[in-house]
PDB file of C-alpha atoms in Angstrom:
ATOM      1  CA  UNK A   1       0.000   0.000   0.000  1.00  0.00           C
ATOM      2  CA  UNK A   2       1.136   3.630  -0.872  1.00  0.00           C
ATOM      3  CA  UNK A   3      -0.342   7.057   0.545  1.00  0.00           C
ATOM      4  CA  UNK A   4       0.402  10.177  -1.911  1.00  0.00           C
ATOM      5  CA  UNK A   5       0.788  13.574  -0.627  1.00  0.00           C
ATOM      6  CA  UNK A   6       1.120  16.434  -2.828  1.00  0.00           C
ATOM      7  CA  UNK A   7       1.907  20.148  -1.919  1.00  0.00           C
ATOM      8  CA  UNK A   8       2.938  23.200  -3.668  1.00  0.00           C
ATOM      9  CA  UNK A   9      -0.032  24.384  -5.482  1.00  0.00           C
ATOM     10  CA  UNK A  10      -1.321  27.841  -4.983  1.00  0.00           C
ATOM     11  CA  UNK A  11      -2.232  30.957  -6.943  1.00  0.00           C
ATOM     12  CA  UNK A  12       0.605  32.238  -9.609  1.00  0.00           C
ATOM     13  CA  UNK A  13       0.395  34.870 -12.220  1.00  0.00           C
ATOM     14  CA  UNK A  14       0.968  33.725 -15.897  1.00  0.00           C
ATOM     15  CA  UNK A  15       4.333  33.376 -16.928  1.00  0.00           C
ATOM     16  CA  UNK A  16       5.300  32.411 -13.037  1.00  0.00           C
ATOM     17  CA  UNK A  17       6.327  29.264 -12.047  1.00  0.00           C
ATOM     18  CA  UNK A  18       5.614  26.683  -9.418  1.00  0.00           C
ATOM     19  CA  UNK A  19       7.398  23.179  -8.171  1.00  0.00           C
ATOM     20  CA  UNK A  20       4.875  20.547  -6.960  1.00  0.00           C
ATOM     21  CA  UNK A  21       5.622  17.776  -4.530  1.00  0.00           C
ATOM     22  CA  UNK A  22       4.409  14.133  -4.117  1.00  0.00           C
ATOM     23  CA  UNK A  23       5.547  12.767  -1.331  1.00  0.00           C
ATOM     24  CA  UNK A  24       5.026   8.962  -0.899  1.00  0.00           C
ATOM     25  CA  UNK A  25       4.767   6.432   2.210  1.00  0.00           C
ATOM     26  CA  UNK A  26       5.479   2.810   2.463  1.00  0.00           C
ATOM     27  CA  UNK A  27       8.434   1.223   1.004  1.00  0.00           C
ATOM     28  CA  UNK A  28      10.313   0.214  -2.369  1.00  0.00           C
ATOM     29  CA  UNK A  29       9.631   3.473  -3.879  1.00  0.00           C
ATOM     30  CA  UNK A  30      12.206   3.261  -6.670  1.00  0.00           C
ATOM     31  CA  UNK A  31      10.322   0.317  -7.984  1.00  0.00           C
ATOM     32  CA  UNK A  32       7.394   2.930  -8.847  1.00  0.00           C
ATOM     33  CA  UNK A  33       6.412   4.518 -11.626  1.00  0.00           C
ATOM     34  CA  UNK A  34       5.044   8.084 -10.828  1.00  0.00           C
ATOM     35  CA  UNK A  35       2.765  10.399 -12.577  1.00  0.00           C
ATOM     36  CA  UNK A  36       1.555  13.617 -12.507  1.00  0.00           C
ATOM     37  CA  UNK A  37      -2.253  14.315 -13.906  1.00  0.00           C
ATOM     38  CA  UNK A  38      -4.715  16.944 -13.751  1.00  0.00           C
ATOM     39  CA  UNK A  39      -7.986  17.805 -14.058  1.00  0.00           C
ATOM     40  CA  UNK A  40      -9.743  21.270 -14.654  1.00  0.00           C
ATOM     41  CA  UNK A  41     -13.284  21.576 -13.471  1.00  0.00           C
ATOM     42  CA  UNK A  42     -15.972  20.491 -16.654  1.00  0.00           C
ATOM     43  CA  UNK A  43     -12.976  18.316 -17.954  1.00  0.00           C
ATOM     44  CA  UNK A  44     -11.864  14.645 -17.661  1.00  0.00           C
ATOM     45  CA  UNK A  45      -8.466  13.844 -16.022  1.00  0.00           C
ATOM     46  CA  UNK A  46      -5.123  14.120 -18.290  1.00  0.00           C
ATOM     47  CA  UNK A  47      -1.941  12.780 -18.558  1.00  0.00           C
ATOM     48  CA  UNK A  48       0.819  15.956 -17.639  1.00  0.00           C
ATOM     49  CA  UNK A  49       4.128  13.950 -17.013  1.00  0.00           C
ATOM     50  CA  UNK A  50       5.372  10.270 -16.083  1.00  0.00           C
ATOM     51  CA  UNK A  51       8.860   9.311 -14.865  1.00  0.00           C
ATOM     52  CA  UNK A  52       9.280   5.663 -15.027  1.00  0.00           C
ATOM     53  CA  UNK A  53      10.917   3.394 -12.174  1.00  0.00           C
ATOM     54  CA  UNK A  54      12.741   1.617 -14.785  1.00  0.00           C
ATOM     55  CA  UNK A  55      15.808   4.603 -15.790  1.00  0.00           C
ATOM     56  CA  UNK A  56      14.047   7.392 -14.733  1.00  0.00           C
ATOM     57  CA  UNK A  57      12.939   7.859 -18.678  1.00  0.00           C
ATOM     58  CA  UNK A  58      10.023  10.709 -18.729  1.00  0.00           C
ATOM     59  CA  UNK A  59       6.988  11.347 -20.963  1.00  0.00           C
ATOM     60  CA  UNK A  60       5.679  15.059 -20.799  1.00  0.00           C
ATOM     61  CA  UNK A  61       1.778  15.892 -22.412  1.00  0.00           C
ATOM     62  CA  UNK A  62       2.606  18.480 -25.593  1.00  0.00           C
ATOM     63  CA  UNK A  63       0.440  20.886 -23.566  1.00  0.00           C
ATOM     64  CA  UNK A  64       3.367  21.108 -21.307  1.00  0.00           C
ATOM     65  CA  UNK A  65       6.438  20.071 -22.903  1.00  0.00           C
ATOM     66  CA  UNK A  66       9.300  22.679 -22.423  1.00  0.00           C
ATOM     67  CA  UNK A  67       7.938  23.908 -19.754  1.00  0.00           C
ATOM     68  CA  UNK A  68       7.375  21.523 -16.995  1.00  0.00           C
ATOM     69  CA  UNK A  69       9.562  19.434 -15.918  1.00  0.00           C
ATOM     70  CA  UNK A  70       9.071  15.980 -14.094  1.00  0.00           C
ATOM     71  CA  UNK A  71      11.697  14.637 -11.472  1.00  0.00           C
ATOM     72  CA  UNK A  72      11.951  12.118  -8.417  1.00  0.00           C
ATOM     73  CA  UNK A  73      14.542  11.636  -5.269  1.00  0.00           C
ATOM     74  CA  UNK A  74      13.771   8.245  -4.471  1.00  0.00           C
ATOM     75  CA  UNK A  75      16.306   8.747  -0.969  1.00  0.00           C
ATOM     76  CA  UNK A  76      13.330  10.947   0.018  1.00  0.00           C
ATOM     77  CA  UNK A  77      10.573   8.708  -1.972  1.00  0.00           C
ATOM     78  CA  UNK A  78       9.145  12.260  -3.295  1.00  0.00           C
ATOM     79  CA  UNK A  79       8.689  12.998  -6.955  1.00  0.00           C
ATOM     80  CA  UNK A  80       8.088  16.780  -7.982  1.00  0.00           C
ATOM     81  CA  UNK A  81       7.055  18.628 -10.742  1.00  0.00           C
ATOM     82  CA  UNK A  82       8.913  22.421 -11.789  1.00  0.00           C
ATOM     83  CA  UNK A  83       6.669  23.912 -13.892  1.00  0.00           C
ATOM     84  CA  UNK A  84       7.843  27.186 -15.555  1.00  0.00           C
ATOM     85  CA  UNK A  85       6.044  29.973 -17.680  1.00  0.00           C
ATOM     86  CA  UNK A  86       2.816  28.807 -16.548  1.00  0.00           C
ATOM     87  CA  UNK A  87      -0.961  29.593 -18.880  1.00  0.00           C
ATOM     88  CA  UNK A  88      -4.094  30.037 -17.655  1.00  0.00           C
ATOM     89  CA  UNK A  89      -4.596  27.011 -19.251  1.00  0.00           C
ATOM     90  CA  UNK A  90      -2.796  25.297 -16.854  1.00  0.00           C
ATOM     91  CA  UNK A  91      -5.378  25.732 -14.128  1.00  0.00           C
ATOM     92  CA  UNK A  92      -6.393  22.758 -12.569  1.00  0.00           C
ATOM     93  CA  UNK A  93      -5.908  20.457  -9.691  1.00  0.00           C
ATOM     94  CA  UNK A  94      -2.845  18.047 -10.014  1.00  0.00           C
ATOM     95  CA  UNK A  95      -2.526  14.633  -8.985  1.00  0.00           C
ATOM     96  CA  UNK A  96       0.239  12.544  -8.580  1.00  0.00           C
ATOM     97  CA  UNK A  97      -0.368   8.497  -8.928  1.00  0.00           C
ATOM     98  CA  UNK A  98       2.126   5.574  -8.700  1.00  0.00           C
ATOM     99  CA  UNK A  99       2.351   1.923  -9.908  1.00  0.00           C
ATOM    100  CA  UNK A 100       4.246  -0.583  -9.231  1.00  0.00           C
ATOM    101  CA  UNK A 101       6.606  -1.827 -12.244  1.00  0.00           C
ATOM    102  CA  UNK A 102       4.468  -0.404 -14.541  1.00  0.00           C
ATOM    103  CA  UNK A 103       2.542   2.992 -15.360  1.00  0.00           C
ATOM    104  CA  UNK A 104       1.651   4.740 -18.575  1.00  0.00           C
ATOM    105  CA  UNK A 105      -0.057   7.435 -19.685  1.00  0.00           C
ATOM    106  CA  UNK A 106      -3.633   6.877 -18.530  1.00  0.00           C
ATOM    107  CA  UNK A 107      -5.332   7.345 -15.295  1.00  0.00           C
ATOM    108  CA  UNK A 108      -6.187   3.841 -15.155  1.00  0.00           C
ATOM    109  CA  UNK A 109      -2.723   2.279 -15.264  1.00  0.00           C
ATOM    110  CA  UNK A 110      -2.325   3.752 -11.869  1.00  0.00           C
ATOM    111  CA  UNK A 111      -3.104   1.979  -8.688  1.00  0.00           C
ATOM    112  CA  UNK A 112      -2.245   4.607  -6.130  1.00  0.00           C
ATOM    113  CA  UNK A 113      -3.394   8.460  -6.247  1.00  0.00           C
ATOM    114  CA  UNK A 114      -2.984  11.568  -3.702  1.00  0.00           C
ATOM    115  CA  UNK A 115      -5.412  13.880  -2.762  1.00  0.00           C
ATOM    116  CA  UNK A 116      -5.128  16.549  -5.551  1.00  0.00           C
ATOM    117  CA  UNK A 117      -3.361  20.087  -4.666  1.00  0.00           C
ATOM    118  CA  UNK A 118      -5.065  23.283  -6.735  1.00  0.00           C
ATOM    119  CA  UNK A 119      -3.210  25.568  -9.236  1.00  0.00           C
ATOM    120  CA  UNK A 120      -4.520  28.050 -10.350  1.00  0.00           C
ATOM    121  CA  UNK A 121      -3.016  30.465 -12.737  1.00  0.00           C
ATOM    122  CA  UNK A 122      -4.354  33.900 -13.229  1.00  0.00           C
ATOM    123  CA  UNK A 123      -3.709  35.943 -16.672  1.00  0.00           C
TER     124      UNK A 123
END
């Protein structure tokens, strides 16, 4: 069993930036594959970013590519996300989700999900 706990969302102006944290409980987190999602309010959930357990390759959504940037520290089982020149656009609240050995880029190939933290970016 894993409990995700994200932090770091808030209110930013467009064109600011913000770094989002997942932090993650019980053990063998390197064997994880985490993703960040989001999911603005009259829209389904969407893939943002994915960094594999397998050598740390990453996956970003065009929407955010160049300007978000997934990472993990698996000596503090936490995986963030930097995201840079933030939209309006990019409103939404963000989840992060892990599974074991595995993970792609849709909600359901993901076992474990945090509560959500809000973003909201204001133009």
């Amino acid at each position: 069993q894993v409990q995700l706990v994200e932090s770091g969302g808030g209110l930013v102006q467009a064109g600011g930036s913000l770094r989002l944290s997942c932090a993650a409980s019980g053990r063998s987190f390197s064997s994880y594959t985490m993703g960040w999602f989001r999911q603005a309010p009259g829209k389904e959930r969407e893939f943002v970013a994915v960094i594999f357990w397998s050598g740390g390759m990453t996956l970003y959504a065009d929407s955010v590519k160049g300007r978000f940037t997934i990472s993990r520290d698996n000596t503090k089982n936490t995986v963030y996300l930097q995201m840079n020149s933030l939209k309006p656009e990019d409103t939404a609240v963000y989840y992060c989700a892990a599974k074991s050995f595995g993970g792609n880029l849709r909600p359901s190939g993901y076992d474990y999900w945090g509560q959500g933290t809000q973003v909201t970016v204001s133009s």
